[in-house]
Amino acid sequence: MHSYVKFARISAKLFSRILNTEKIKASSEKTVSRELLDAINFSGFDLEPYEVQLAAYAGALGLLFIITIVDLAIFVSVPLESNAALLILTSMVLPLAGLIYLSEFPKIYVRFMKVHSLGDIPEITSYLVMSMKLVPNMERAMSFAAENSHRPLAADLRKMIWDLHARVYSSLDEALIAFANLWGKESEYLKRALHIIKSSTNEPDEAQRVMTLNKSLDIVLDGTRTLMEGFAARLRTPTYVLYS
C-alpha cells in the first residue's frame, strides 16, 4: 500500500473522532473535479475524494504545529526583531504549500506515472502487432500483450481486459476507447496506433494487414522519439543556465 494512502486513511480516521466526516464526504463528492477522480482511479489509490481532502488538512495542520513549535523555540532563544516578519511569512506559506501539495498529490503522482511509463508504449505496441500478425484478433492480442509485458502500462491493459469480461464495458471498441483516452492526454500517437491496429482486421489481404500493423508501430516509435526529444530540449536550457 502506498504511504499516501496509509496517511489519508489515518487522517480520515482521526478526523472522524472530532468532526462529522459524513458532511465532509457529501460536500467533497459534490465539489470534486473529474480530473481528481480520474487520477484516483488511474493511480490505483483505494481512496475516496473526502479522504484526499482530509489528508491535505491533516498535513497542513501537522506542518503548522511543527513550525509553531520551531518558531517559539527560535523566538525564545534568539532575538529576531529584523527577521520576525520573514519568519512569520514562512510559517504561513509552508502549511499552505503542504495543503496544496497533498490535495493535488494523486494528480501529481499520475502525471509522474504516465511520463515514467511512456517508454512502455513501444513494448506494448510491439506485442500487439506481433500477435495481430499471427492471428488477427484484437482481444487475443491485448491478452497476449498483457500477459507478456510486466510494465506499468500492461497492468492497466490487464485491468481493461478484466473490466471488459466483467461487463464494465459493453464492447471491445468501448474498452479500447477508454484505454486510449486514459493514456492519450500524454501520448496522442498511442490513440492513433491503437485505432490503426484495430482497423487492420478490416484489411482485405494479409500483405495489406501487415503493412497497416507496421505503420502503427512506426507511429509509436516516431511519437516516442519526438516526445523524448522534447523532454531533452526542455532540459537543455536549464542546464546551460546552470553551468554557464
mmCIF file of C-alpha atoms in Angstrom, residues 76-243:
data_model
loop_
_atom_site.group_PDB
_atom_site.id
_atom_site.type_symbol
_atom_site.label_atom_id
_atom_site.label_comp_id
_atom_site.label_asym_id
_atom_site.label_seq_id
_atom_site.Cartn_x
_atom_site.Cartn_y
_atom_site.Cartn_z
ATOM 1 C CA VAL A 76 12.819 32.297 22.936
ATOM 2 C CA SER A 77 16.468 31.546 22.218
ATOM 3 C CA VAL A 78 17.390 34.134 19.552
ATOM 4 C CA PRO A 79 16.280 37.792 19.188
ATOM 5 C CA LEU A 80 14.926 38.190 15.649
ATOM 6 C CA GLU A 81 13.450 41.680 15.512
ATOM 7 C CA SER A 82 14.568 42.299 11.925
ATOM 8 C CA ASN A 83 13.626 38.868 10.534
ATOM 9 C CA ALA A 84 10.426 38.285 12.514
ATOM 10 C CA ALA A 85 8.178 39.196 9.565
ATOM 11 C CA LEU A 86 10.039 36.806 7.258
ATOM 12 C CA LEU A 87 9.774 34.007 9.804
ATOM 13 C CA ILE A 88 6.036 34.560 10.242
ATOM 14 C CA LEU A 89 5.528 34.658 6.465
ATOM 15 C CA THR A 90 7.439 31.392 6.055
ATOM 16 C CA SER A 91 5.368 29.849 8.821
ATOM 17 C CA MET A 92 2.200 30.722 6.904
ATOM 18 C CA VAL A 93 3.421 29.726 3.442
ATOM 19 C CA LEU A 94 4.731 26.242 4.288
ATOM 20 C CA PRO A 95 1.434 24.833 5.677
ATOM 21 C CA LEU A 96 -0.406 26.329 2.696
ATOM 22 C CA ALA A 97 2.085 24.711 0.321
ATOM 23 C CA GLY A 98 1.628 21.412 2.149
ATOM 24 C CA LEU A 99 -2.152 21.715 1.864
ATOM 25 C CA ILE A 100 -1.991 22.302 -1.892
ATOM 26 C CA TYR A 101 0.582 19.565 -2.475
ATOM 27 C CA LEU A 102 -1.304 16.878 -0.549
ATOM 28 C CA SER A 103 -4.649 17.779 -2.124
ATOM 29 C CA GLU A 104 -3.071 17.605 -5.591
ATOM 30 C CA PHE A 105 -0.865 14.577 -4.897
ATOM 31 C CA PRO A 106 -2.992 11.996 -6.791
ATOM 32 C CA LYS A 107 -2.802 14.168 -9.928
ATOM 33 C CA ILE A 108 0.935 14.780 -9.462
ATOM 34 C CA TYR A 109 1.521 11.061 -8.937
ATOM 35 C CA VAL A 110 -0.458 10.125 -12.045
ATOM 36 C CA ARG A 111 1.469 12.616 -14.184
ATOM 37 C CA PHE A 112 4.691 11.047 -12.928
ATOM 38 C CA MET A 113 3.333 7.556 -13.657
ATOM 39 C CA LYS A 114 2.314 8.478 -17.184
ATOM 40 C CA VAL A 115 5.591 10.181 -18.063
ATOM 41 C CA HIS A 116 7.560 7.335 -16.481
ATOM 42 C CA SER A 117 5.513 4.777 -18.436
ATOM 43 C CA LEU A 118 5.731 6.443 -21.853
ATOM 44 C CA GLY A 119 8.682 4.214 -22.666
ATOM 45 C CA ASP A 120 6.387 1.208 -22.129
ATOM 46 C CA ILE A 121 4.241 2.094 -25.138
ATOM 47 C CA PRO A 122 6.619 0.725 -27.830
ATOM 48 C CA GLU A 123 6.882 -2.598 -25.972
ATOM 49 C CA ILE A 124 3.119 -2.984 -25.562
ATOM 50 C CA THR A 125 2.533 -1.996 -29.189
ATOM 51 C CA SER A 126 5.150 -4.494 -30.357
ATOM 52 C CA TYR A 127 3.356 -7.303 -28.527
ATOM 53 C CA LEU A 128 0.023 -6.227 -30.002
ATOM 54 C CA VAL A 129 1.444 -6.098 -33.524
ATOM 55 C CA MET A 130 3.259 -9.428 -33.079
ATOM 56 C CA SER A 131 0.048 -11.173 -32.037
ATOM 57 C CA MET A 132 -2.082 -9.485 -34.702
ATOM 58 C CA LYS A 133 0.314 -10.609 -37.427
ATOM 59 C CA LEU A 134 -0.181 -14.218 -36.351
ATOM 60 C CA VAL A 135 -3.888 -14.114 -35.504
ATOM 61 C CA PRO A 136 -5.953 -11.023 -36.450
ATOM 62 C CA ASN A 137 -7.956 -10.921 -33.225
ATOM 63 C CA MET A 138 -7.746 -7.727 -31.159
ATOM 64 C CA GLU A 139 -8.898 -9.199 -27.850
ATOM 65 C CA ARG A 140 -6.402 -12.044 -28.141
ATOM 66 C CA ALA A 141 -3.649 -9.545 -28.986
ATOM 67 C CA MET A 142 -4.439 -7.465 -25.896
ATOM 68 C CA SER A 143 -4.353 -10.561 -23.696
ATOM 69 C CA PHE A 144 -1.020 -11.565 -25.236
ATOM 70 C CA ALA A 145 0.476 -8.113 -24.558
ATOM 71 C CA ALA A 146 -0.889 -8.005 -21.008
ATOM 72 C CA GLU A 147 0.468 -11.468 -20.179
ATOM 73 C CA ASN A 148 3.950 -10.984 -21.624
ATOM 74 C CA SER A 149 4.733 -7.427 -20.548
ATOM 75 C CA HIS A 150 5.473 -6.570 -16.928
ATOM 76 C CA ARG A 151 5.442 -2.808 -17.426
ATOM 77 C CA PRO A 152 3.043 -0.493 -15.541
ATOM 78 C CA LEU A 153 1.137 0.121 -18.776
ATOM 79 C CA ALA A 154 0.477 -3.624 -19.044
ATOM 80 C CA ALA A 155 -1.185 -3.528 -15.622
ATOM 81 C CA ASP A 156 -3.725 -1.026 -16.975
ATOM 82 C CA LEU A 157 -4.196 -3.240 -20.022
ATOM 83 C CA ARG A 158 -4.914 -6.228 -17.757
ATOM 84 C CA LYS A 159 -7.404 -4.127 -15.790
ATOM 85 C CA MET A 160 -9.123 -3.111 -19.027
ATOM 86 C CA ILE A 161 -9.423 -6.774 -20.089
ATOM 87 C CA TRP A 162 -10.809 -7.669 -16.663
ATOM 88 C CA ASP A 163 -13.350 -4.830 -16.864
ATOM 89 C CA LEU A 164 -14.326 -5.998 -20.348
ATOM 90 C CA HIS A 165 -15.002 -9.520 -19.068
ATOM 91 C CA ALA A 166 -16.850 -8.094 -16.049
ATOM 92 C CA ARG A 167 -19.156 -6.165 -18.434
ATOM 93 C CA VAL A 168 -17.948 -2.774 -17.277
ATOM 94 C CA TYR A 169 -17.649 -2.020 -21.000
ATOM 95 C CA SER A 170 -20.362 -3.050 -23.427
ATOM 96 C CA SER A 171 -17.925 -3.832 -26.241
ATOM 97 C CA LEU A 172 -14.260 -4.148 -27.131
ATOM 98 C CA ASP A 173 -14.412 -0.851 -29.010
ATOM 99 C CA GLU A 174 -15.679 0.955 -25.912
ATOM 100 C CA ALA A 175 -12.909 -0.581 -23.796
ATOM 101 C CA LEU A 176 -10.254 0.420 -26.328
ATOM 102 C CA ILE A 177 -11.560 3.982 -26.483
ATOM 103 C CA ALA A 178 -11.488 4.242 -22.679
ATOM 104 C CA PHE A 179 -7.941 2.867 -22.552
ATOM 105 C CA ALA A 180 -6.767 5.177 -25.347
ATOM 106 C CA ASN A 181 -8.357 8.224 -23.705
ATOM 107 C CA LEU A 182 -6.736 7.322 -20.389
ATOM 108 C CA TRP A 183 -3.258 7.483 -21.902
ATOM 109 C CA GLY A 184 -3.968 9.724 -24.878
ATOM 110 C CA LYS A 185 -3.569 13.008 -22.997
ATOM 111 C CA GLU A 186 0.186 12.438 -22.846
ATOM 112 C CA SER A 187 0.512 10.287 -25.972
ATOM 113 C CA GLU A 188 -1.833 11.033 -28.849
ATOM 114 C CA TYR A 189 0.229 8.706 -31.013
ATOM 115 C CA LEU A 190 -0.903 5.745 -28.878
ATOM 116 C CA LYS A 191 -4.531 6.543 -29.682
ATOM 117 C CA ARG A 192 -3.701 6.638 -33.388
ATOM 118 C CA ALA A 193 -1.722 3.403 -33.199
ATOM 119 C CA LEU A 194 -4.498 1.528 -31.380
ATOM 120 C CA HIS A 195 -7.043 2.719 -33.928
ATOM 121 C CA ILE A 196 -4.815 1.553 -36.795
ATOM 122 C CA ILE A 197 -4.148 -1.826 -35.151
ATOM 123 C CA LYS A 198 -7.885 -2.344 -34.667
ATOM 124 C CA SER A 199 -8.622 -1.289 -38.254
ATOM 125 C CA SER A 200 -6.091 -3.807 -39.603
ATOM 126 C CA THR A 201 -8.698 -6.544 -39.066
ATOM 127 C CA ASN A 202 -10.697 -4.991 -41.910
ATOM 128 C CA GLU A 203 -7.888 -5.231 -44.472
ATOM 129 C CA PRO A 204 -8.749 -7.473 -47.461
ATOM 130 C CA ASP A 205 -5.490 -9.449 -47.563
ATOM 131 C CA GLU A 206 -2.604 -10.394 -45.289
ATOM 132 C CA ALA A 207 0.003 -8.228 -47.032
ATOM 133 C CA GLN A 208 -2.092 -5.094 -46.537
ATOM 134 C CA ARG A 209 -2.784 -6.073 -42.924
ATOM 135 C CA VAL A 210 0.932 -6.450 -42.190
ATOM 136 C CA MET A 211 1.648 -3.056 -43.771
ATOM 137 C CA THR A 212 -1.046 -1.448 -41.615
ATOM 138 C CA LEU A 213 0.337 -3.063 -38.464
ATOM 139 C CA ASN A 214 3.872 -1.940 -39.304
ATOM 140 C CA LYS A 215 2.538 1.581 -39.805
ATOM 141 C CA SER A 216 1.096 1.580 -36.280
ATOM 142 C CA LEU A 217 4.472 0.549 -34.878
ATOM 143 C CA ASP A 218 6.219 3.313 -36.862
ATOM 144 C CA ILE A 219 3.759 5.871 -35.462
ATOM 145 C CA VAL A 220 4.509 4.777 -31.891
ATOM 146 C CA LEU A 221 8.279 4.789 -32.387
ATOM 147 C CA ASP A 222 8.232 8.213 -34.060
ATOM 148 C CA GLY A 223 5.900 9.596 -31.389
ATOM 149 C CA THR A 224 8.070 8.299 -28.556
ATOM 150 C CA ARG A 225 11.208 9.684 -30.200
ATOM 151 C CA THR A 226 9.595 13.114 -30.685
ATOM 152 C CA LEU A 227 8.401 13.148 -27.083
ATOM 153 C CA MET A 228 11.825 12.245 -25.714
ATOM 154 C CA GLU A 229 13.452 14.898 -27.901
ATOM 155 C CA GLY A 230 11.004 17.416 -26.444
ATOM 156 C CA PHE A 231 11.963 16.409 -22.901
ATOM 157 C CA ALA A 232 15.648 16.720 -23.776
ATOM 158 C CA ALA A 233 15.096 20.167 -25.309
ATOM 159 C CA ARG A 234 13.314 21.394 -22.184
ATOM 160 C CA LEU A 235 16.222 20.202 -20.062
ATOM 161 C CA ARG A 236 18.849 21.809 -22.278
ATOM 162 C CA THR A 237 18.160 25.462 -21.408
ATOM 163 C CA PRO A 238 18.186 24.984 -17.602
ATOM 164 C CA THR A 239 21.415 23.003 -17.992
ATOM 165 C CA TYR A 240 23.021 25.826 -19.968
ATOM 166 C CA VAL A 241 21.927 28.340 -17.332
ATOM 167 C CA LEU A 242 23.212 26.133 -14.511
ATOM 168 C CA TYR A 243 26.675 25.639 -15.989
#
